[in-house]
mmCIF file of C-alpha atoms in Angstrom:
data_model
loop_
_atom_site.group_PDB
_atom_site.id
_atom_site.type_symbol
_atom_site.label_atom_id
_atom_site.label_comp_id
_atom_site.label_asym_id
_atom_site.label_seq_id
_atom_site.Cartn_x
_atom_site.Cartn_y
_atom_site.Cartn_z
ATOM 1 C CA UNK A 1 -78.162 -173.256 -5.042
ATOM 2 C CA UNK A 2 -75.488 -170.028 -4.927
ATOM 3 C CA UNK A 3 -72.443 -171.339 -4.686
ATOM 4 C CA UNK A 4 -70.926 -169.481 -2.240
ATOM 5 C CA UNK A 5 -73.741 -169.100 0.056
ATOM 6 C CA UNK A 6 -76.376 -171.609 -0.108
ATOM 7 C CA UNK A 7 -76.001 -175.515 1.093
ATOM 8 C CA UNK A 8 -74.230 -176.681 -2.328
ATOM 9 C CA UNK A 9 -70.429 -174.941 -4.123
ATOM 10 C CA UNK A 10 -68.468 -176.192 -6.853
ATOM 11 C CA UNK A 11 -64.461 -176.207 -5.938
ATOM 12 C CA UNK A 12 -62.041 -177.947 -8.778
ATOM 13 C CA UNK A 13 -59.169 -180.456 -7.955
ATOM 14 C CA UNK A 14 -55.530 -180.759 -9.559
ATOM 15 C CA UNK A 15 -54.967 -182.727 -12.389
ATOM 16 C CA UNK A 16 -52.796 -185.012 -10.475
ATOM 17 C CA UNK A 17 -56.159 -186.247 -9.429
ATOM 18 C CA UNK A 18 -58.166 -186.086 -12.391
ATOM 19 C CA UNK A 19 -55.674 -188.090 -13.346
ATOM 20 C CA UNK A 20 -56.834 -191.254 -11.278
ATOM 21 C CA UNK A 21 -60.725 -190.432 -12.796
ATOM 22 C CA UNK A 22 -60.594 -192.639 -16.175
ATOM 23 C CA UNK A 23 -57.115 -195.466 -15.227
ATOM 24 C CA UNK A 24 -58.371 -196.206 -11.293
ATOM 25 C CA UNK A 25 -62.229 -194.678 -10.037
ATOM 26 C CA UNK A 26 -61.398 -196.568 -6.642
ATOM 27 C CA UNK A 27 -58.475 -193.890 -5.469
ATOM 28 C CA UNK A 28 -60.502 -190.939 -7.635
ATOM 29 C CA UNK A 29 -63.157 -191.577 -5.282
ATOM 30 C CA UNK A 30 -60.979 -191.755 -2.214
ATOM 31 C CA UNK A 31 -58.743 -189.188 -3.103
ATOM 32 C CA UNK A 32 -60.885 -186.962 -3.964
ATOM 33 C CA UNK A 33 -62.812 -187.427 -0.713
ATOM 34 C CA UNK A 34 -59.935 -187.140 1.644
ATOM 35 C CA UNK A 35 -58.842 -184.020 -0.260
ATOM 36 C CA UNK A 36 -62.551 -182.828 0.318
ATOM 37 C CA UNK A 37 -62.169 -183.857 4.939
ATOM 38 C CA UNK A 38 -58.913 -182.041 5.288
ATOM 39 C CA UNK A 39 -59.684 -178.924 3.167
ATOM 40 C CA UNK A 40 -64.530 -178.366 3.327
ATOM 41 C CA UNK A 41 -64.746 -180.372 7.131
ATOM 42 C CA UNK A 42 -68.618 -180.907 6.751
ATOM 43 C CA UNK A 43 -68.674 -181.128 3.083
ATOM 44 C CA UNK A 44 -69.827 -184.166 0.964
ATOM 45 C CA UNK A 45 -68.825 -184.730 -2.041
ATOM 46 C CA UNK A 46 -72.019 -185.118 -4.716
ATOM 47 C CA UNK A 47 -70.743 -185.395 -8.210
ATOM 48 C CA UNK A 48 -67.959 -184.754 -10.406
ATOM 49 C CA UNK A 49 -68.031 -183.193 -14.225
ATOM 50 C CA UNK A 50 -64.085 -181.733 -14.379
ATOM 51 C CA UNK A 51 -63.193 -179.670 -13.485
ATOM 52 C CA UNK A 52 -65.369 -179.302 -10.720
ATOM 53 C CA UNK A 53 -65.988 -180.751 -7.991
ATOM 54 C CA UNK A 54 -69.974 -180.640 -6.671
ATOM 55 C CA UNK A 55 -70.871 -180.228 -2.507
ATOM 56 C CA UNK A 56 -72.998 -180.171 -0.149
ATOM 57 C CA UNK A 57 -72.830 -178.395 2.939
ATOM 58 C CA UNK A 58 -73.606 -181.143 5.725
ATOM 59 C CA UNK A 59 -72.200 -178.896 8.504
ATOM 60 C CA UNK A 60 -75.671 -178.767 10.294
ATOM 61 C CA UNK A 61 -76.194 -182.022 10.117
ATOM 62 C CA UNK A 62 -73.315 -183.356 12.023
ATOM 63 C CA UNK A 63 -73.792 -180.605 14.718
#
């Protein structure tokens, strides 16, 4: 899908959160989820592969 107009998008996060991926994977997942819940309500994180976080647009399913 087109990352800007489709139902999927890729975004990025700061190095502070990326550093957690190897040292504390559960904290990494929690921080990523919180980050995108605040900034992109209705989007779900589907994959994290440095340097991108891949998101799915679930806003339609919220209505």
